[in-house]
C-alpha cells in the first residue's frame, strides 16, 4: 500500500493508528516522524503483520463471527 494514498481516504487515520498498534504489539520501535533508523525487515514485518491481521478480521466477518 502506498503510504501517501489510500483506496478510502477516510480510513487513513484508522490505518495509521493500526500501524502503530501493530508495531507496538510486535516490538518494533515505530514512532511519529522519521523512522529511517528501522531496518527494512522491521518495516516490512509491520506491514506484513498488518495485512495478516486485516485478512483474519475479514475472514471472521465473512464467517459471521
JSON list of N, CA and C in Angstrom, two decimals:
[
{"chain": "A", "resi": 1, "resn": "UNK", "atom": "N", "xyz": [0.85, -1.18, 0.00]},
{"chain": "A", "resi": 1, "resn": "UNK", "atom": "CA", "xyz": [0.00, 0.00, 0.00]},
{"chain": "A", "resi": 1, "resn": "UNK", "atom": "C", "xyz": [0.89, 1.23, 0.00]},
{"chain": "A", "resi": 2, "resn": "UNK", "atom": "N", "xyz": [0.59, 2.15, -0.86]},
{"chain": "A", "resi": 2, "resn": "UNK", "atom": "CA", "xyz": [1.32, 3.42, -0.91]},
{"chain": "A", "resi": 2, "resn": "UNK", "atom": "C", "xyz": [0.91, 4.24, 0.31]},
{"chain": "A", "resi": 3, "resn": "UNK", "atom": "N", "xyz": [1.87, 4.66, 1.11]},
{"chain": "A", "resi": 3, "resn": "UNK", "atom": "CA", "xyz": [1.56, 5.35, 2.36]},
{"chain": "A", "resi": 3, "resn": "UNK", "atom": "C", "xyz": [0.97, 6.75, 2.14]},
{"chain": "A", "resi": 4, "resn": "UNK", "atom": "N", "xyz": [1.05, 7.27, 0.93]},
{"chain": "A", "resi": 4, "resn": "UNK", "atom": "CA", "xyz": [0.51, 8.61, 0.69]},
{"chain": "A", "resi": 4, "resn": "UNK", "atom": "C", "xyz": [-0.90, 8.58, 0.14]},
{"chain": "A", "resi": 5, "resn": "UNK", "atom": "N", "xyz": [-1.36, 7.41, -0.32]},
{"chain": "A", "resi": 5, "resn": "UNK", "atom": "CA", "xyz": [-2.71, 7.31, -0.86]},
{"chain": "A", "resi": 5, "resn": "UNK", "atom": "C", "xyz": [-3.39, 6.06, -0.32]},
{"chain": "A", "resi": 6, "resn": "UNK", "atom": "N", "xyz": [-4.67, 6.17, -0.02]},
{"chain": "A", "resi": 6, "resn": "UNK", "atom": "CA", "xyz": [-5.45, 5.01, 0.38]},
{"chain": "A", "resi": 6, "resn": "UNK", "atom": "C", "xyz": [-6.64, 4.90, -0.54]},
{"chain": "A", "resi": 7, "resn": "UNK", "atom": "N", "xyz": [-7.17, 3.70, -0.68]},
{"chain": "A", "resi": 7, "resn": "UNK", "atom": "CA", "xyz": [-8.35, 3.49, -1.51]},
{"chain": "A", "resi": 7, "resn": "UNK", "atom": "C", "xyz": [-9.54, 4.25, -0.95]},
{"chain": "A", "resi": 8, "resn": "UNK", "atom": "N", "xyz": [-9.62, 4.29, 0.38]},
{"chain": "A", "resi": 8, "resn": "UNK", "atom": "CA", "xyz": [-10.70, 5.00, 1.07]},
{"chain": "A", "resi": 8, "resn": "UNK", "atom": "C", "xyz": [-10.04, 6.07, 1.94]},
{"chain": "A", "resi": 9, "resn": "UNK", "atom": "N", "xyz": [-9.97, 7.31, 1.46]},
{"chain": "A", "resi": 9, "resn": "UNK", "atom": "CA", "xyz": [-9.25, 8.36, 2.20]},
{"chain": "A", "resi": 9, "resn": "UNK", "atom": "C", "xyz": [-9.69, 8.52, 3.65]},
{"chain": "A", "resi": 10, "resn": "UNK", "atom": "N", "xyz": [-10.96, 8.26, 3.94]},
{"chain": "A", "resi": 10, "resn": "UNK", "atom": "CA", "xyz": [-11.46, 8.40, 5.30]},
{"chain": "A", "resi": 10, "resn": "UNK", "atom": "C", "xyz": [-10.82, 7.37, 6.25]},
{"chain": "A", "resi": 11, "resn": "UNK", "atom": "N", "xyz": [-10.26, 6.32, 5.71]},
{"chain": "A", "resi": 11, "resn": "UNK", "atom": "CA", "xyz": [-9.66, 5.26, 6.53]},
{"chain": "A", "resi": 11, "resn": "UNK", "atom": "C", "xyz": [-8.21, 5.56, 6.90]},
{"chain": "A", "resi": 12, "resn": "UNK", "atom": "N", "xyz": [-7.64, 6.60, 6.35]},
{"chain": "A", "resi": 12, "resn": "UNK", "atom": "CA", "xyz": [-6.22, 6.88, 6.55]},
{"chain": "A", "resi": 12, "resn": "UNK", "atom": "C", "xyz": [-5.84, 6.97, 8.03]},
{"chain": "A", "resi": 13, "resn": "UNK", "atom": "N", "xyz": [-6.59, 7.72, 8.80]},
{"chain": "A", "resi": 13, "resn": "UNK", "atom": "CA", "xyz": [-6.26, 7.89, 10.22]},
{"chain": "A", "resi": 13, "resn": "UNK", "atom": "C", "xyz": [-6.34, 6.56, 10.97]},
{"chain": "A", "resi": 14, "resn": "UNK", "atom": "N", "xyz": [-7.38, 5.77, 10.68]},
{"chain": "A", "resi": 14, "resn": "UNK", "atom": "CA", "xyz": [-7.52, 4.47, 11.34]},
{"chain": "A", "resi": 14, "resn": "UNK", "atom": "C", "xyz": [-6.37, 3.53, 10.96]},
{"chain": "A", "resi": 15, "resn": "UNK", "atom": "N", "xyz": [-5.97, 3.53, 9.70]},
{"chain": "A", "resi": 15, "resn": "UNK", "atom": "CA", "xyz": [-4.85, 2.69, 9.28]},
{"chain": "A", "resi": 15, "resn": "UNK", "atom": "C", "xyz": [-3.55, 3.13, 9.93]},
{"chain": "A", "resi": 16, "resn": "UNK", "atom": "N", "xyz": [-3.36, 4.43, 10.07]},
{"chain": "A", "resi": 16, "resn": "UNK", "atom": "CA", "xyz": [-2.16, 4.94, 10.72]},
{"chain": "A", "resi": 16, "resn": "UNK", "atom": "C", "xyz": [-2.12, 4.50, 12.19]},
{"chain": "A", "resi": 17, "resn": "UNK", "atom": "N", "xyz": [-3.25, 4.61, 12.86]},
{"chain": "A", "resi": 17, "resn": "UNK", "atom": "CA", "xyz": [-3.33, 4.18, 14.26]},
{"chain": "A", "resi": 17, "resn": "UNK", "atom": "C", "xyz": [-3.07, 2.68, 14.36]},
{"chain": "A", "resi": 18, "resn": "UNK", "atom": "N", "xyz": [-3.66, 1.91, 13.44]},
{"chain": "A", "resi": 18, "resn": "UNK", "atom": "CA", "xyz": [-3.47, 0.47, 13.40]},
{"chain": "A", "resi": 18, "resn": "UNK", "atom": "C", "xyz": [-2.00, 0.12, 13.22]},
{"chain": "A", "resi": 19, "resn": "UNK", "atom": "N", "xyz": [-1.31, 0.87, 12.37]},
{"chain": "A", "resi": 19, "resn": "UNK", "atom": "CA", "xyz": [0.11, 0.64, 12.11]},
{"chain": "A", "resi": 19, "resn": "UNK", "atom": "C", "xyz": [0.91, 0.76, 13.41]},
{"chain": "A", "resi": 20, "resn": "UNK", "atom": "N", "xyz": [0.64, 1.79, 14.20]},
{"chain": "A", "resi": 20, "resn": "UNK", "atom": "CA", "xyz": [1.37, 1.97, 15.46]},
{"chain": "A", "resi": 20, "resn": "UNK", "atom": "C", "xyz": [1.01, 0.91, 16.48]},
{"chain": "A", "resi": 21, "resn": "UNK", "atom": "N", "xyz": [-0.26, 0.48, 16.50]},
{"chain": "A", "resi": 21, "resn": "UNK", "atom": "CA", "xyz": [-0.67, -0.59, 17.41]},
{"chain": "A", "resi": 21, "resn": "UNK", "atom": "C", "xyz": [0.05, -1.89, 17.07]},
{"chain": "A", "resi": 22, "resn": "UNK", "atom": "N", "xyz": [0.11, -2.21, 15.79]},
{"chain": "A", "resi": 22, "resn": "UNK", "atom": "CA", "xyz": [0.78, -3.43, 15.34]},
{"chain": "A", "resi": 22, "resn": "UNK", "atom": "C", "xyz": [2.27, -3.36, 15.68]},
{"chain": "A", "resi": 23, "resn": "UNK", "atom": "N", "xyz": [2.91, -2.24, 15.39]},
{"chain": "A", "resi": 23, "resn": "UNK", "atom": "CA", "xyz": [4.34, -2.09, 15.69]},
{"chain": "A", "resi": 23, "resn": "UNK", "atom": "C", "xyz": [4.61, -2.30, 17.17]},
{"chain": "A", "resi": 24, "resn": "UNK", "atom": "N", "xyz": [3.76, -1.73, 18.01]},
{"chain": "A", "resi": 24, "resn": "UNK", "atom": "CA", "xyz": [3.92, -1.90, 19.45]},
{"chain": "A", "resi": 24, "resn": "UNK", "atom": "C", "xyz": [3.74, -3.36, 19.84]},
{"chain": "A", "resi": 25, "resn": "UNK", "atom": "N", "xyz": [2.74, -3.99, 19.26]},
{"chain": "A", "resi": 25, "resn": "UNK", "atom": "CA", "xyz": [2.43, -5.39, 19.57]},
{"chain": "A", "resi": 25, "resn": "UNK", "atom": "C", "xyz": [3.58, -6.33, 19.22]},
{"chain": "A", "resi": 26, "resn": "UNK", "atom": "N", "xyz": [4.29, -6.05, 18.14]},
{"chain": "A", "resi": 26, "resn": "UNK", "atom": "CA", "xyz": [5.38, -6.94, 17.72]},
{"chain": "A", "resi": 26, "resn": "UNK", "atom": "C", "xyz": [6.76, -6.44, 18.14]},
{"chain": "A", "resi": 27, "resn": "UNK", "atom": "N", "xyz": [6.80, -5.33, 18.87]},
{"chain": "A", "resi": 27, "resn": "UNK", "atom": "CA", "xyz": [8.06, -4.86, 19.43]},
{"chain": "A", "resi": 27, "resn": "UNK", "atom": "C", "xyz": [8.94, -4.05, 18.49]},
{"chain": "A", "resi": 28, "resn": "UNK", "atom": "N", "xyz": [8.35, -3.46, 17.46]},
{"chain": "A", "resi": 28, "resn": "UNK", "atom": "CA", "xyz": [9.11, -2.62, 16.54]},
{"chain": "A", "resi": 28, "resn": "UNK", "atom": "C", "xyz": [8.99, -1.17, 17.01]},
{"chain": "A", "resi": 29, "resn": "UNK", "atom": "N", "xyz": [10.10, -0.48, 17.24]},
{"chain": "A", "resi": 29, "resn": "UNK", "atom": "CA", "xyz": [10.07, 0.88, 17.79]},
{"chain": "A", "resi": 29, "resn": "UNK", "atom": "C", "xyz": [9.67, 1.95, 16.77]},
{"chain": "A", "resi": 30, "resn": "UNK", "atom": "N", "xyz": [8.46, 1.83, 16.22]},
{"chain": "A", "resi": 30, "resn": "UNK", "atom": "CA", "xyz": [7.95, 2.81, 15.26]},
{"chain": "A", "resi": 30, "resn": "UNK", "atom": "C", "xyz": [7.52, 4.05, 16.01]},
{"chain": "A", "resi": 31, "resn": "UNK", "atom": "N", "xyz": [7.87, 5.21, 15.47]},
{"chain": "A", "resi": 31, "resn": "UNK", "atom": "CA", "xyz": [7.50, 6.46, 16.13]},
{"chain": "A", "resi": 31, "resn": "UNK", "atom": "C", "xyz": [6.98, 7.46, 15.10]},
{"chain": "A", "resi": 32, "resn": "UNK", "atom": "N", "xyz": [6.32, 8.50, 15.57]},
{"chain": "A", "resi": 32, "resn": "UNK", "atom": "CA", "xyz": [5.84, 9.55, 14.68]},
{"chain": "A", "resi": 32, "resn": "UNK", "atom": "C", "xyz": [7.05, 10.21, 14.04]},
{"chain": "A", "resi": 33, "resn": "UNK", "atom": "N", "xyz": [6.92, 10.55, 12.77]},
{"chain": "A", "resi": 33, "resn": "UNK", "atom": "CA", "xyz": [8.01, 11.24, 12.09]},
{"chain": "A", "resi": 33, "resn": "UNK", "atom": "C", "xyz": [9.01, 10.30, 11.47]},
{"chain": "A", "resi": 34, "resn": "UNK", "atom": "N", "xyz": [10.27, 10.63, 11.58]},
{"chain": "A", "resi": 34, "resn": "UNK", "atom": "CA", "xyz": [11.35, 9.91, 10.92]},
{"chain": "A", "resi": 34, "resn": "UNK", "atom": "C", "xyz": [11.56, 8.53, 11.51]},
{"chain": "A", "resi": 35, "resn": "UNK", "atom": "N", "xyz": [11.59, 7.51, 10.65]},
{"chain": "A", "resi": 35, "resn": "UNK", "atom": "CA", "xyz": [11.84, 6.14, 11.09]},
{"chain": "A", "resi": 35, "resn": "UNK", "atom": "C", "xyz": [12.93, 5.48, 10.25]},
{"chain": "A", "resi": 36, "resn": "UNK", "atom": "N", "xyz": [13.85, 6.30, 9.74]},
{"chain": "A", "resi": 36, "resn": "UNK", "atom": "CA", "xyz": [14.94, 5.80, 8.92]},
{"chain": "A", "resi": 36, "resn": "UNK", "atom": "C", "xyz": [15.90, 4.89, 9.65]},
{"chain": "A", "resi": 37, "resn": "UNK", "atom": "N", "xyz": [15.80, 4.87, 10.98]},
{"chain": "A", "resi": 37, "resn": "UNK", "atom": "CA", "xyz": [16.68, 4.01, 11.75]},
{"chain": "A", "resi": 37, "resn": "UNK", "atom": "C", "xyz": [16.16, 2.58, 11.84]},
{"chain": "A", "resi": 38, "resn": "UNK", "atom": "N", "xyz": [14.94, 2.33, 11.35]},
{"chain": "A", "resi": 38, "resn": "UNK", "atom": "CA", "xyz": [14.42, 0.97, 11.32]},
{"chain": "A", "resi": 38, "resn": "UNK", "atom": "C", "xyz": [15.03, 0.22, 10.15]},
{"chain": "A", "resi": 39, "resn": "UNK", "atom": "N", "xyz": [15.22, -1.08, 10.34]},
{"chain": "A", "resi": 39, "resn": "UNK", "atom": "CA", "xyz": [15.70, -1.89, 9.23]},
{"chain": "A", "resi": 39, "resn": "UNK", "atom": "C", "xyz": [14.54, -2.13, 8.27]},
{"chain": "A", "resi": 40, "resn": "UNK", "atom": "N", "xyz": [14.86, -2.50, 7.04]},
{"chain": "A", "resi": 40, "resn": "UNK", "atom": "CA", "xyz": [13.80, -2.81, 6.08]},
{"chain": "A", "resi": 40, "resn": "UNK", "atom": "C", "xyz": [13.02, -4.03, 6.56]},
{"chain": "A", "resi": 41, "resn": "UNK", "atom": "N", "xyz": [13.68, -4.94, 7.26]},
{"chain": "A", "resi": 41, "resn": "UNK", "atom": "CA", "xyz": [13.00, -6.12, 7.79]},
{"chain": "A", "resi": 41, "resn": "UNK", "atom": "C", "xyz": [11.96, -5.71, 8.83]},
{"chain": "A", "resi": 42, "resn": "UNK", "atom": "N", "xyz": [12.32, -4.77, 9.72]},
{"chain": "A", "resi": 42, "resn": "UNK", "atom": "CA", "xyz": [11.37, -4.31, 10.73]},
{"chain": "A", "resi": 42, "resn": "UNK", "atom": "C", "xyz": [10.16, -3.63, 10.07]},
{"chain": "A", "resi": 43, "resn": "UNK", "atom": "N", "xyz": [10.44, -2.76, 9.13]},
{"chain": "A", "resi": 43, "resn": "UNK", "atom": "CA", "xyz": [9.36, -2.04, 8.45]},
{"chain": "A", "resi": 43, "resn": "UNK", "atom": "C", "xyz": [8.46, -3.02, 7.69]},
{"chain": "A", "resi": 44, "resn": "UNK", "atom": "N", "xyz": [9.07, -3.98, 7.03]},
{"chain": "A", "resi": 44, "resn": "UNK", "atom": "CA", "xyz": [8.31, -4.99, 6.29]},
{"chain": "A", "resi": 44, "resn": "UNK", "atom": "C", "xyz": [7.48, -5.87, 7.20]},
{"chain": "A", "resi": 45, "resn": "UNK", "atom": "N", "xyz": [8.02, -6.17, 8.37]},
{"chain": "A", "resi": 45, "resn": "UNK", "atom": "CA", "xyz": [7.30, -7.00, 9.33]},
{"chain": "A", "resi": 45, "resn": "UNK", "atom": "C", "xyz": [6.03, -6.29, 9.79]},
{"chain": "A", "resi": 46, "resn": "UNK", "atom": "N", "xyz": [6.12, -4.99, 10.04]},
{"chain": "A", "resi": 46, "resn": "UNK", "atom": "CA", "xyz": [4.94, -4.22, 10.45]},
{"chain": "A", "resi": 46, "resn": "UNK", "atom": "C", "xyz": [3.87, -4.30, 9.36]},
{"chain": "A", "resi": 47, "resn": "UNK", "atom": "N", "xyz": [4.25, -4.03, 8.12]},
{"chain": "A", "resi": 47, "resn": "UNK", "atom": "CA", "xyz": [3.30, -4.07, 7.02]},
{"chain": "A", "resi": 47, "resn": "UNK", "atom": "C", "xyz": [2.70, -5.45, 6.81]},
{"chain": "A", "resi": 48, "resn": "UNK", "atom": "N", "xyz": [3.55, -6.46, 6.86]},
{"chain": "A", "resi": 48, "resn": "UNK", "atom": "CA", "xyz": [3.08, -7.84, 6.69]},
{"chain": "A", "resi": 48, "resn": "UNK", "atom": "C", "xyz": [2.13, -8.27, 7.78]},
{"chain": "A", "resi": 49, "resn": "UNK", "atom": "N", "xyz": [2.43, -7.89, 9.00]},
{"chain": "A", "resi": 49, "resn": "UNK", "atom": "CA", "xyz": [1.57, -8.27, 10.13]},
{"chain": "A", "resi": 49, "resn": "UNK", "atom": "C", "xyz": [0.24, -7.52, 10.06]},
{"chain": "A", "resi": 50, "resn": "UNK", "atom": "N", "xyz": [0.28, -6.28, 9.58]},
{"chain": "A", "resi": 50, "resn": "UNK", "atom": "CA", "xyz": [-0.97, -5.53, 9.40]},
{"chain": "A", "resi": 50, "resn": "UNK", "atom": "C", "xyz": [-1.88, -6.27, 8.41]},
{"chain": "A", "resi": 51, "resn": "UNK", "atom": "N", "xyz": [-1.30, -6.71, 7.30]},
{"chain": "A", "resi": 51, "resn": "UNK", "atom": "CA", "xyz": [-2.09, -7.42, 6.28]},
{"chain": "A", "resi": 51, "resn": "UNK", "atom": "C", "xyz": [-2.66, -8.71, 6.87]},
{"chain": "A", "resi": 52, "resn": "UNK", "atom": "N", "xyz": [-1.84, -9.45, 7.61]},
{"chain": "A", "resi": 52, "resn": "UNK", "atom": "CA", "xyz": [-2.29, -10.70, 8.23]},
{"chain": "A", "resi": 52, "resn": "UNK", "atom": "C", "xyz": [-3.49, -10.44, 9.14]},
{"chain": "A", "resi": 53, "resn": "UNK", "atom": "N", "xyz": [-3.40, -9.42, 9.97]},
{"chain": "A", "resi": 53, "resn": "UNK", "atom": "CA", "xyz": [-4.48, -9.12, 10.91]},
{"chain": "A", "resi": 53, "resn": "UNK", "atom": "C", "xyz": [-5.74, -8.64, 10.17]},
{"chain": "A", "resi": 54, "resn": "UNK", "atom": "N", "xyz": [-5.57, -7.88, 9.09]},
{"chain": "A", "resi": 54, "resn": "UNK", "atom": "CA", "xyz": [-6.73, -7.42, 8.33]},
{"chain": "A", "resi": 54, "resn": "UNK", "atom": "C", "xyz": [-7.43, -8.59, 7.64]},
{"chain": "A", "resi": 55, "resn": "UNK", "atom": "N", "xyz": [-6.65, -9.54, 7.12]},
{"chain": "A", "resi": 55, "resn": "UNK", "atom": "CA", "xyz": [-7.24, -10.72, 6.48]},
{"chain": "A", "resi": 55, "resn": "UNK", "atom": "C", "xyz": [-7.98, -11.55, 7.51]},
{"chain": "A", "resi": 56, "resn": "UNK", "atom": "N", "xyz": [-7.40, -11.74, 8.68]},
{"chain": "A", "resi": 56, "resn": "UNK", "atom": "CA", "xyz": [-8.06, -12.50, 9.74]},
{"chain": "A", "resi": 56, "resn": "UNK", "atom": "C", "xyz": [-9.38, -11.84, 10.14]},
{"chain": "A", "resi": 57, "resn": "UNK", "atom": "N", "xyz": [-9.39, -10.52, 10.26]},
{"chain": "A", "resi": 57, "resn": "UNK", "atom": "CA", "xyz": [-10.60, -9.81, 10.62]},
{"chain": "A", "resi": 57, "resn": "UNK", "atom": "C", "xyz": [-11.67, -9.98, 9.55]},
{"chain": "A", "resi": 58, "resn": "UNK", "atom": "N", "xyz": [-11.27, -9.90, 8.29]},
{"chain": "A", "resi": 58, "resn": "UNK", "atom": "CA", "xyz": [-12.23, -10.07, 7.18]},
{"chain": "A", "resi": 58, "resn": "UNK", "atom": "C", "xyz": [-12.77, -11.49, 7.15]},
{"chain": "A", "resi": 59, "resn": "UNK", "atom": "N", "xyz": [-11.92, -12.47, 7.39]},
{"chain": "A", "resi": 59, "resn": "UNK", "atom": "CA", "xyz": [-12.38, -13.86, 7.41]},
{"chain": "A", "resi": 59, "resn": "UNK", "atom": "C", "xyz": [-13.39, -14.07, 8.53]},
{"chain": "A", "resi": 60, "resn": "UNK", "atom": "N", "xyz": [-13.14, -13.49, 9.70]},
{"chain": "A", "resi": 60, "resn": "UNK", "atom": "CA", "xyz": [-14.10, -13.60, 10.82]},
{"chain": "A", "resi": 60, "resn": "UNK", "atom": "C", "xyz": [-15.43, -12.96, 10.44]},
{"chain": "A", "resi": 61, "resn": "UNK", "atom": "N", "xyz": [-15.34, -11.80, 9.79]},
{"chain": "A", "resi": 61, "resn": "UNK", "atom": "CA", "xyz": [-16.56, -11.10, 9.39]},
{"chain": "A", "resi": 61, "resn": "UNK", "atom": "C", "xyz": [-17.33, -11.93, 8.36]},
{"chain": "A", "resi": 62, "resn": "UNK", "atom": "N", "xyz": [-16.64, -12.51, 7.42]},
{"chain": "A", "resi": 62, "resn": "UNK", "atom": "CA", "xyz": [-17.29, -13.31, 6.39]},
{"chain": "A", "resi": 62, "resn": "UNK", "atom": "C", "xyz": [-17.92, -14.58, 6.97]},
{"chain": "A", "resi": 63, "resn": "UNK", "atom": "N", "xyz": [-17.31, -15.08, 8.04]},
{"chain": "A", "resi": 63, "resn": "UNK", "atom": "CA", "xyz": [-17.82, -16.28, 8.70]},
{"chain": "A", "resi": 63, "resn": "UNK", "atom": "C", "xyz": [-18.97, -15.94, 9.66]},
{"chain": "A", "resi": 64, "resn": "UNK", "atom": "N", "xyz": [-19.26, -14.65, 9.81]},
{"chain": "A", "resi": 64, "resn": "UNK", "atom": "CA", "xyz": [-20.35, -14.23, 10.68]},
{"chain": "A", "resi": 64, "resn": "UNK", "atom": "C", "xyz": [-20.00, -14.22, 12.15]},
{"chain": "A", "resi": 65, "resn": "UNK", "atom": "N", "xyz": [-18.72, -14.09, 12.46]},
{"chain": "A", "resi": 65, "resn": "UNK", "atom": "CA", "xyz": [-18.29, -14.07, 13.87]},
{"chain": "A", "resi": 65, "resn": "UNK", "atom": "C", "xyz": [-17.78, -12.71, 14.25]}
]
